[in-house]
CSV table of C-alpha atoms in Angstrom, one decimal:
chain,number,residue,atom,x,y,z
W,1,MET,CA,0.0,0.0,0.0
W,2,VAL,CA,2.9,2.4,0.6
W,3,ASP,CA,4.3,1.7,-2.9
W,4,SER,CA,0.9,2.1,-4.4
W,5,TRP,CA,0.5,5.5,-2.8
W,6,GLU,CA,3.9,6.9,-3.3
W,7,ARG,CA,5.2,5.4,-6.6
W,8,ASP,CA,2.1,3.8,-8.3
W,9,LEU,CA,1.8,0.2,-9.2
W,10,LYS,CA,1.9,-1.2,-12.8
W,11,LEU,CA,-0.8,-3.8,-13.5
W,12,SER,CA,0.5,-6.0,-16.3
W,13,LYS,CA,-3.0,-6.5,-17.7
W,14,THR,CA,-6.6,-5.5,-17.1
W,15,ALA,CA,-9.8,-6.1,-18.9
W,16,CYS,CA,-9.8,-2.6,-20.4
W,17,TYR,CA,-6.0,-2.2,-20.8
W,18,PRO,CA,-4.4,-5.4,-22.1
W,19,THR,CA,-1.0,-3.8,-22.2
W,20,GLY,CA,-1.1,-2.8,-18.6
W,21,TRP,CA,-2.0,0.3,-16.5
W,22,LEU,CA,-0.5,2.4,-13.8
W,23,THR,CA,-2.6,2.6,-10.6
W,24,CYS,CA,-2.5,4.6,-7.4
W,25,SER,CA,-4.5,3.5,-4.4
W,26,ALA,CA,-5.0,4.3,-0.7
W,27,VAL,CA,-6.9,3.1,2.3
W,28,ALA,CA,-10.0,5.3,2.5
W,29,LEU,CA,-11.4,3.8,5.7
W,30,ALA,CA,-11.3,0.7,7.9
W,31,VAL,CA,-14.7,-0.5,9.1
W,32,CYS,CA,-15.2,-3.3,11.7
W,33,ASP,CA,-16.5,-3.8,15.2
W,34,LEU,CA,-14.8,-2.0,18.1
W,35,PRO,CA,-12.5,-4.8,19.4
W,36,ALA,CA,-11.3,-5.7,15.8
W,37,ALA,CA,-10.7,-2.0,15.1
W,38,ARG,CA,-8.4,-1.7,18.1
W,39,HIS,CA,-6.5,-4.8,17.1
W,40,LEU,CA,-6.1,-3.5,13.5
W,41,ALA,CA,-4.8,-0.1,14.6
W,42,SER,CA,-2.9,-1.4,17.6
W,43,LEU,CA,-4.8,0.9,20.0
W,44,ALA,CA,-5.8,0.1,23.6
W,45,GLY,CA,-8.9,-1.9,23.9
W,46,THR,CA,-12.4,-0.6,24.7
W,47,GLY,CA,-12.0,-1.8,28.2
W,48,SER,CA,-9.1,0.5,28.9
W,49,HIS,CA,-9.2,4.2,29.9
W,50,PHE,CA,-8.3,5.0,26.3
W,51,TYR,CA,-11.7,3.8,25.3
W,52,CYS,CA,-12.1,6.1,22.2
W,53,SER,CA,-10.1,5.9,19.0
W,54,ALA,CA,-11.6,9.1,17.7
W,55,CYS,CA,-11.4,11.7,20.4
W,56,ASN,CA,-9.4,12.5,23.6
W,57,CYS,CA,-12.1,11.5,26.1
W,58,TYR,CA,-10.3,9.6,28.8
W,59,HIS,CA,-11.2,7.3,31.7
W,60,LYS,CA,-14.1,4.8,31.9
W,61,THR,CA,-15.9,7.0,34.3
W,62,THR,CA,-16.6,9.4,31.4
W,63,TYR,CA,-18.6,7.0,29.2
W,64,GLY,CA,-21.7,9.1,29.9
W,65,ARG,CA,-20.3,12.5,28.7
W,66,VAL,CA,-22.7,14.3,26.3
W,67,ASP,CA,-20.8,17.6,26.0
W,68,PHE,CA,-19.7,16.6,22.5
W,69,GLU,CA,-19.1,20.2,21.5
W,70,HIS,CA,-16.0,20.1,23.8
W,71,TRP,CA,-14.5,16.9,22.5
W,72,GLU,CA,-11.3,17.1,20.5
W,73,LEU,CA,-10.1,14.6,17.9
W,74,ARG,CA,-7.0,12.7,18.7
W,75,ASP,CA,-3.9,14.2,17.1
W,76,LYS,CA,-2.7,11.8,14.4
W,77,ASP,CA,0.8,13.3,14.5
W,78,ARG,CA,1.1,12.8,18.3
W,79,LEU,CA,-0.3,9.2,17.9
W,80,ARG,CA,2.3,8.5,15.3
W,81,GLU,CA,5.0,9.9,17.5
W,82,PHE,CA,3.9,7.7,20.5
W,83,ALA,CA,3.6,4.6,18.2
W,84,GLU,CA,7.1,5.1,16.9
W,85,GLN,CA,8.5,5.6,20.4
W,86,TRP,CA,6.9,2.3,21.3
W,87,ARG,CA,8.4,0.6,18.2
W,88,ASP,CA,11.9,2.0,18.9
W,89,ALA,CA,11.9,1.2,22.7
W,90,ALA,CA,14.6,-1.3,23.5
W,91,MET,CA,13.1,-2.6,26.7
W,92,THR,CA,9.8,-4.4,27.2
W,93,SER,CA,9.3,-2.4,30.4
W,94,LYS,CA,9.6,0.9,28.6
W,95,ARG,CA,7.1,-0.3,26.0
W,96,GLY,CA,4.7,-1.2,28.7
W,97,ARG,CA,5.1,2.3,30.3
W,98,LEU,CA,4.6,4.0,26.9
W,99,PHE,CA,1.5,2.0,26.2
W,100,LYS,CA,0.1,2.7,29.7
W,101,ASP,CA,0.6,6.4,29.2
W,102,HIS,CA,-0.6,6.8,25.6
W,103,GLY,CA,-2.6,3.7,24.7
W,104,VAL,CA,-1.0,2.9,21.4
W,105,HIS,CA,1.3,0.3,19.9
W,106,TYR,CA,3.0,0.5,16.6
W,107,SER,CA,0.9,-0.7,13.6
W,108,GLU,CA,1.9,-1.3,10.0
W,109,LEU,CA,-0.8,1.2,9.2
W,110,TRP,CA,1.5,3.9,10.5
W,111,ARG,CA,3.7,3.3,7.4
W,112,LEU,CA,1.0,5.1,5.4
W,113,PRO,CA,1.8,8.8,5.6
W,114,TYR,CA,-1.9,9.7,5.5
W,115,TRP,CA,-3.2,7.3,8.1
W,116,ASP,CA,-5.5,9.0,10.7
W,117,PRO,CA,-7.4,6.6,12.9
W,118,SER,CA,-9.6,9.4,14.3
W,119,ARG,CA,-11.1,9.8,10.8
W,120,GLN,CA,-10.4,6.5,9.0
W,121,LEU,CA,-11.0,3.9,11.7
W,122,VAL,CA,-14.7,4.0,11.3
W,123,ILE,CA,-17.2,3.0,14.0
W,124,ASP,CA,-19.7,0.6,12.4
W,125,PRO,CA,-23.4,1.4,13.1
W,126,MET,CA,-24.4,-2.3,12.6
W,127,HIS,CA,-22.2,-3.5,15.5
W,128,CYS,CA,-22.3,-0.4,17.7
W,129,ILE,CA,-26.0,0.5,17.5
W,130,LEU,CA,-28.0,-2.4,16.2
W,131,GLU,CA,-26.1,-5.2,17.9
W,132,GLY,CA,-25.0,-2.9,20.7
W,133,LEU,CA,-27.3,-0.2,21.9
W,134,VAL,CA,-30.6,-1.7,20.5
W,135,GLN,CA,-29.9,-5.2,21.7
W,136,HIS,CA,-28.8,-4.0,25.2
W,137,HIS,CA,-31.8,-1.6,25.5
W,138,THR,CA,-34.3,-4.4,24.6
W,139,HIS,CA,-32.6,-7.1,26.7
W,140,ASN,CA,-31.5,-5.2,29.8
W,141,LEU,CA,-33.6,-2.1,30.0
W,142,LEU,CA,-37.0,-3.2,28.6
W,143,SER,CA,-36.2,-6.8,29.7
W,144,LEU,CA,-38.2,-8.2,26.7
W,145,THR,CA,-35.9,-11.2,26.2
W,146,THR,CA,-35.2,-12.1,29.8
W,147,LYS,CA,-37.3,-13.6,32.6
W,148,GLU,CA,-36.6,-10.5,34.8
W,149,HIS,CA,-39.2,-7.8,34.1
W,150,ARG,CA,-37.9,-4.9,36.1
W,151,PHE,CA,-40.0,-2.1,34.4
W,152,VAL,CA,-42.5,-4.0,32.2
W,153,SER,CA,-44.9,-6.8,32.6
W,154,PRO,CA,-44.8,-10.0,30.5
W,155,ASP,CA,-47.8,-8.7,28.7
W,156,VAL,CA,-45.5,-6.3,26.9
W,157,LEU,CA,-43.6,-9.1,25.2
W,158,ILE,CA,-46.9,-10.7,24.2
W,159,ARG,CA,-48.0,-7.4,22.7
W,160,VAL,CA,-44.8,-7.2,20.7
W,161,GLN,CA,-45.3,-10.7,19.4
W,162,ASP,CA,-48.9,-9.9,18.5
W,163,VAL,CA,-47.7,-6.9,16.5
W,164,ILE,CA,-45.2,-9.0,14.6
W,165,GLN,CA,-47.8,-11.6,13.7
W,166,GLU,CA,-50.6,-9.3,12.9
W,167,MET,CA,-48.9,-6.4,11.1
W,168,THR,CA,-48.7,-6.4,7.3
W,169,VAL,CA,-45.4,-5.0,5.9
W,170,SER,CA,-43.9,-4.7,2.5
W,171,THR,CA,-42.1,-7.8,1.1
W,172,TRP,CA,-38.8,-5.9,1.1
W,173,PHE,CA,-39.0,-5.3,4.9
W,174,GLY,CA,-36.8,-7.5,7.0
W,175,SER,CA,-38.8,-10.3,8.7
W,176,VAL,CA,-38.6,-11.0,12.5
W,177,PRO,CA,-39.3,-14.3,14.3
W,178,SER,CA,-42.9,-14.2,15.4
W,179,ASN,CA,-41.9,-15.9,18.7
W,180,PHE,CA,-39.4,-13.1,19.5
W,181,GLY,CA,-38.3,-13.2,23.1
W,182,SER,CA,-38.4,-17.0,23.5
W,183,THR,CA,-35.4,-19.2,23.3
W,184,SER,CA,-36.7,-21.0,20.3
W,185,ALA,CA,-36.5,-17.8,18.3
W,186,GLY,CA,-32.7,-18.2,18.1
W,187,THR,CA,-30.2,-15.4,17.9
W,188,ILE,CA,-31.6,-12.2,16.6
W,189,LYS,CA,-29.5,-10.8,13.8
W,190,ALA,CA,-28.6,-7.1,13.2
W,191,ASP,CA,-31.2,-6.6,10.5
W,192,GLU,CA,-33.9,-8.1,12.7
W,193,TRP,CA,-32.9,-5.7,15.5
W,194,ARG,CA,-33.4,-2.9,13.0
W,195,SER,CA,-36.9,-4.0,12.1
W,196,LEU,CA,-37.8,-4.5,15.8
W,197,ILE,CA,-36.6,-1.1,17.0
W,198,THR,CA,-37.9,0.9,14.1
W,199,VAL,CA,-41.4,-0.7,13.7
W,200,TYR,CA,-42.5,-3.5,16.0
W,201,ILE,CA,-41.3,-2.4,19.4
W,202,PRO,CA,-42.4,1.3,19.2
W,203,ILE,CA,-45.9,0.4,17.9
W,204,ALA,CA,-46.3,-2.1,20.7
W,205,LEU,CA,-45.1,0.3,23.4
W,206,ILE,CA,-47.2,3.2,22.1
W,207,SER,CA,-50.3,1.1,22.1
W,208,LEU,CA,-49.6,0.1,25.8
W,209,TRP,CA,-48.0,3.2,27.3
W,210,GLY,CA,-48.9,6.1,25.0
W,211,ALA,CA,-51.6,8.7,25.3
W,212,ASP,CA,-55.1,7.6,26.6
W,213,THR,CA,-53.8,4.3,28.0
W,214,SER,CA,-54.8,3.1,31.5
W,215,HIS,CA,-52.5,2.0,34.3
W,216,PRO,CA,-52.8,0.8,37.9
W,217,SER,CA,-51.7,4.3,39.2
W,218,ASP,CA,-50.6,7.7,38.0
W,219,GLU,CA,-47.1,6.9,39.2
W,220,VAL,CA,-46.9,3.8,37.1
W,221,GLY,CA,-48.3,5.6,34.1
W,222,THR,CA,-45.8,8.4,34.4
W,223,LEU,CA,-42.9,6.0,34.7
W,224,LEU,CA,-43.9,3.9,31.7
W,225,ARG,CA,-44.5,7.1,29.6
W,226,THR,CA,-41.0,8.2,30.6
W,227,ILE,CA,-39.5,4.9,29.5
W,228,LEU,CA,-41.5,5.1,26.2
W,229,ASP,CA,-40.2,8.6,25.5
W,230,HIS,CA,-36.6,7.5,26.3
W,231,THR,CA,-37.0,4.5,24.0
W,232,MET,CA,-38.3,6.7,21.2
W,233,GLU,CA,-35.1,8.7,21.3
W,234,LEU,CA,-33.2,5.5,20.4
W,235,VAL,CA,-35.8,4.7,17.8
W,236,CYS,CA,-35.4,8.1,16.1
W,237,ALA,CA,-31.6,7.8,16.2
W,238,VAL,CA,-31.7,4.3,14.6
W,239,TYR,CA,-34.1,5.5,11.9
W,240,LEU,CA,-31.9,8.4,10.9
W,241,VAL,CA,-28.6,6.4,10.9
W,242,CYS,CA,-30.2,3.6,8.8
W,243,ALA,CA,-31.7,6.0,6.2
W,244,ARG,CA,-30.5,5.6,2.6
W,245,THR,CA,-30.0,9.4,2.3
W,246,ALA,CA,-28.0,11.6,4.6
W,247,THR,CA,-27.9,15.4,5.1
W,248,THR,CA,-26.2,17.7,7.6
W,249,ASP,CA,-29.5,18.4,9.3
W,250,ARG,CA,-30.2,14.6,9.6
W,251,ALA,CA,-26.7,14.0,11.1
W,252,HIS,CA,-27.3,16.8,13.6
W,253,ALA,CA,-30.7,15.4,14.5
W,254,TYR,CA,-29.2,11.9,14.9
W,255,ARG,CA,-26.6,13.3,17.4
W,256,SER,CA,-29.2,15.2,19.3
W,257,HIS,CA,-31.4,12.1,19.8
W,258,ILE,CA,-28.3,10.1,20.9
W,259,ALA,CA,-27.3,12.8,23.4
W,260,ARG,CA,-30.8,12.9,25.0
W,261,TYR,CA,-30.8,9.1,25.1
W,262,VAL,CA,-27.5,8.7,26.8
W,263,ALA,CA,-28.1,11.7,29.1
W,264,ASN,CA,-31.3,10.1,30.5
W,265,LEU,CA,-30.0,6.6,30.8
W,266,THR,CA,-28.8,6.8,34.4
W,267,LYS,CA,-31.7,9.1,35.4
W,268,ILE,CA,-34.3,6.5,34.3
W,269,HIS,CA,-32.2,3.4,35.2
W,270,PRO,CA,-30.0,4.5,38.2
W,271,THR,CA,-28.3,1.1,38.5
W,272,PHE,CA,-27.4,1.0,34.8
W,273,ALA,CA,-23.7,0.8,33.9
W,274,LEU,CA,-22.8,2.7,30.8
W,275,ARG,CA,-20.6,1.1,28.1
W,276,PRO,CA,-18.1,2.2,25.5
W,277,ASN,CA,-20.8,1.9,22.8
W,278,HIS,CA,-22.7,4.8,24.4
W,279,HIS,CA,-19.8,7.0,23.7
W,280,ALA,CA,-18.7,5.6,20.4
W,281,THR,CA,-22.2,6.1,18.9
W,282,PHE,CA,-21.7,9.9,19.1
W,283,HIS,CA,-18.9,9.6,16.6
W,284,ILE,CA,-21.1,8.0,13.9
W,285,TYR,CA,-22.2,11.6,13.4
W,286,ASP,CA,-18.7,12.4,12.2
W,287,TYR,CA,-18.7,9.6,9.7
W,288,LEU,CA,-22.1,10.4,8.3
W,289,LEU,CA,-20.6,13.8,7.4
W,290,LEU,CA,-17.4,12.4,6.1
W,291,PHE,CA,-18.7,9.4,4.1
W,292,GLY,CA,-22.4,9.9,3.6
W,293,PRO,CA,-25.3,7.4,4.3
W,294,ALA,CA,-24.2,4.4,6.5
W,295,HIS,CA,-25.5,2.0,3.8
W,296,SER,CA,-22.4,2.7,1.8
W,297,TRP,CA,-19.9,1.9,4.5
W,298,TRP,CA,-21.4,-0.2,7.3
W,299,CYS,CA,-20.5,-3.9,7.9
W,300,PHE,CA,-23.7,-5.5,6.5
W,301,HIS,CA,-22.2,-6.3,3.1
W,302,PHE,CA,-19.1,-7.9,4.6
W,303,GLU,CA,-21.0,-9.9,7.2
W,304,ARG,CA,-23.1,-11.3,4.4
W,305,LEU,CA,-20.0,-12.3,2.4
W,306,ILE,CA,-18.6,-14.0,5.5
W,307,GLY,CA,-21.8,-16.0,5.7
W,308,ILE,CA,-21.6,-17.0,2.1
W,309,LEU,CA,-18.0,-18.1,2.5
W,310,GLN,CA,-18.9,-20.1,5.6
W,311,ARG,CA,-21.6,-22.0,3.7
W,312,LEU,CA,-19.4,-23.0,0.8
W,313,PRO,CA,-19.1,-26.8,0.3
W,314,VAL,CA,-15.3,-27.3,0.7
W,315,ASN,CA,-15.6,-30.9,1.9
W,316,HIS,CA,-13.7,-30.0,5.1
W,317,LYS,CA,-10.6,-29.2,3.0
W,318,SER,CA,-9.2,-25.9,4.2
W,319,GLY,CA,-7.5,-23.6,1.7
W,320,GLU,CA,-9.7,-24.6,-1.2
W,321,SER,CA,-12.5,-22.0,-0.7
W,322,LEU,CA,-11.0,-19.7,-3.3
W,323,TRP,CA,-11.3,-22.3,-6.0
W,324,SER,CA,-14.9,-22.9,-5.0
W,325,VAL,CA,-15.7,-19.2,-5.3
W,326,SER,CA,-14.1,-18.9,-8.7
């Protein structure tokens, strides 16, 4: 990649140029889940105090910060300097101290003169939001897929299942197991989480907790309406980030919904422990502005390809998948 960027590469033959063609290429972005991204860039893991690859927010106690207007992107030149210091350190103990102080190892990506992890190490909405925030909100906060119903009764899950079974949707809309919430439904996939949080769950909750609904007491009604409003902040954010078109106004609206969602998490659920995802999701705003609609850069396409490769009939002979594809 360094040669291709600095000196061009000569392809001996292509479909359009049988006599060869000079090419120049670069890494535009790297998109993967948070743990894989840290391994790729040799940055400290999400469980460390250097939990963000994009900005200078530090220490796990600051997961819940919503003052995004004060966040500063990590300086790529300083990161490169720290990475090279780690590479050149003669003692393992010195490397350990450098990593503890700065949260970065040396990666081959630093050989690329343009590499900037704060802008090019993209946070994937599929993993961060759909399989992260949405799954966690449904499982741990609404408790729809667990036997513990802290804030809701089992009737809510039944209502969600009824909506799934009774609602007529377009053929292109992603299907969801009608027995959602039971063990027999299997593992819910990212696209199914998207369908659940943008259509089925909000319709079910509004029909139970929305205006003109009855509850055992005013206190219960107020609490459930607060949980509904909080859930709708996440619904709106998911709808905006999954849209096939993106504008600056939509990106700003997305970030506003996420800010209100994260800010109210510990107010509505005092015992809830925030996660790195709750911070990382703010930075998806930056990538919407940089790269446009998430459909063009999220991980759905690559995850489908992985599934196709895993289902190839290779007769248990490793290394022959390439021939099967061709």
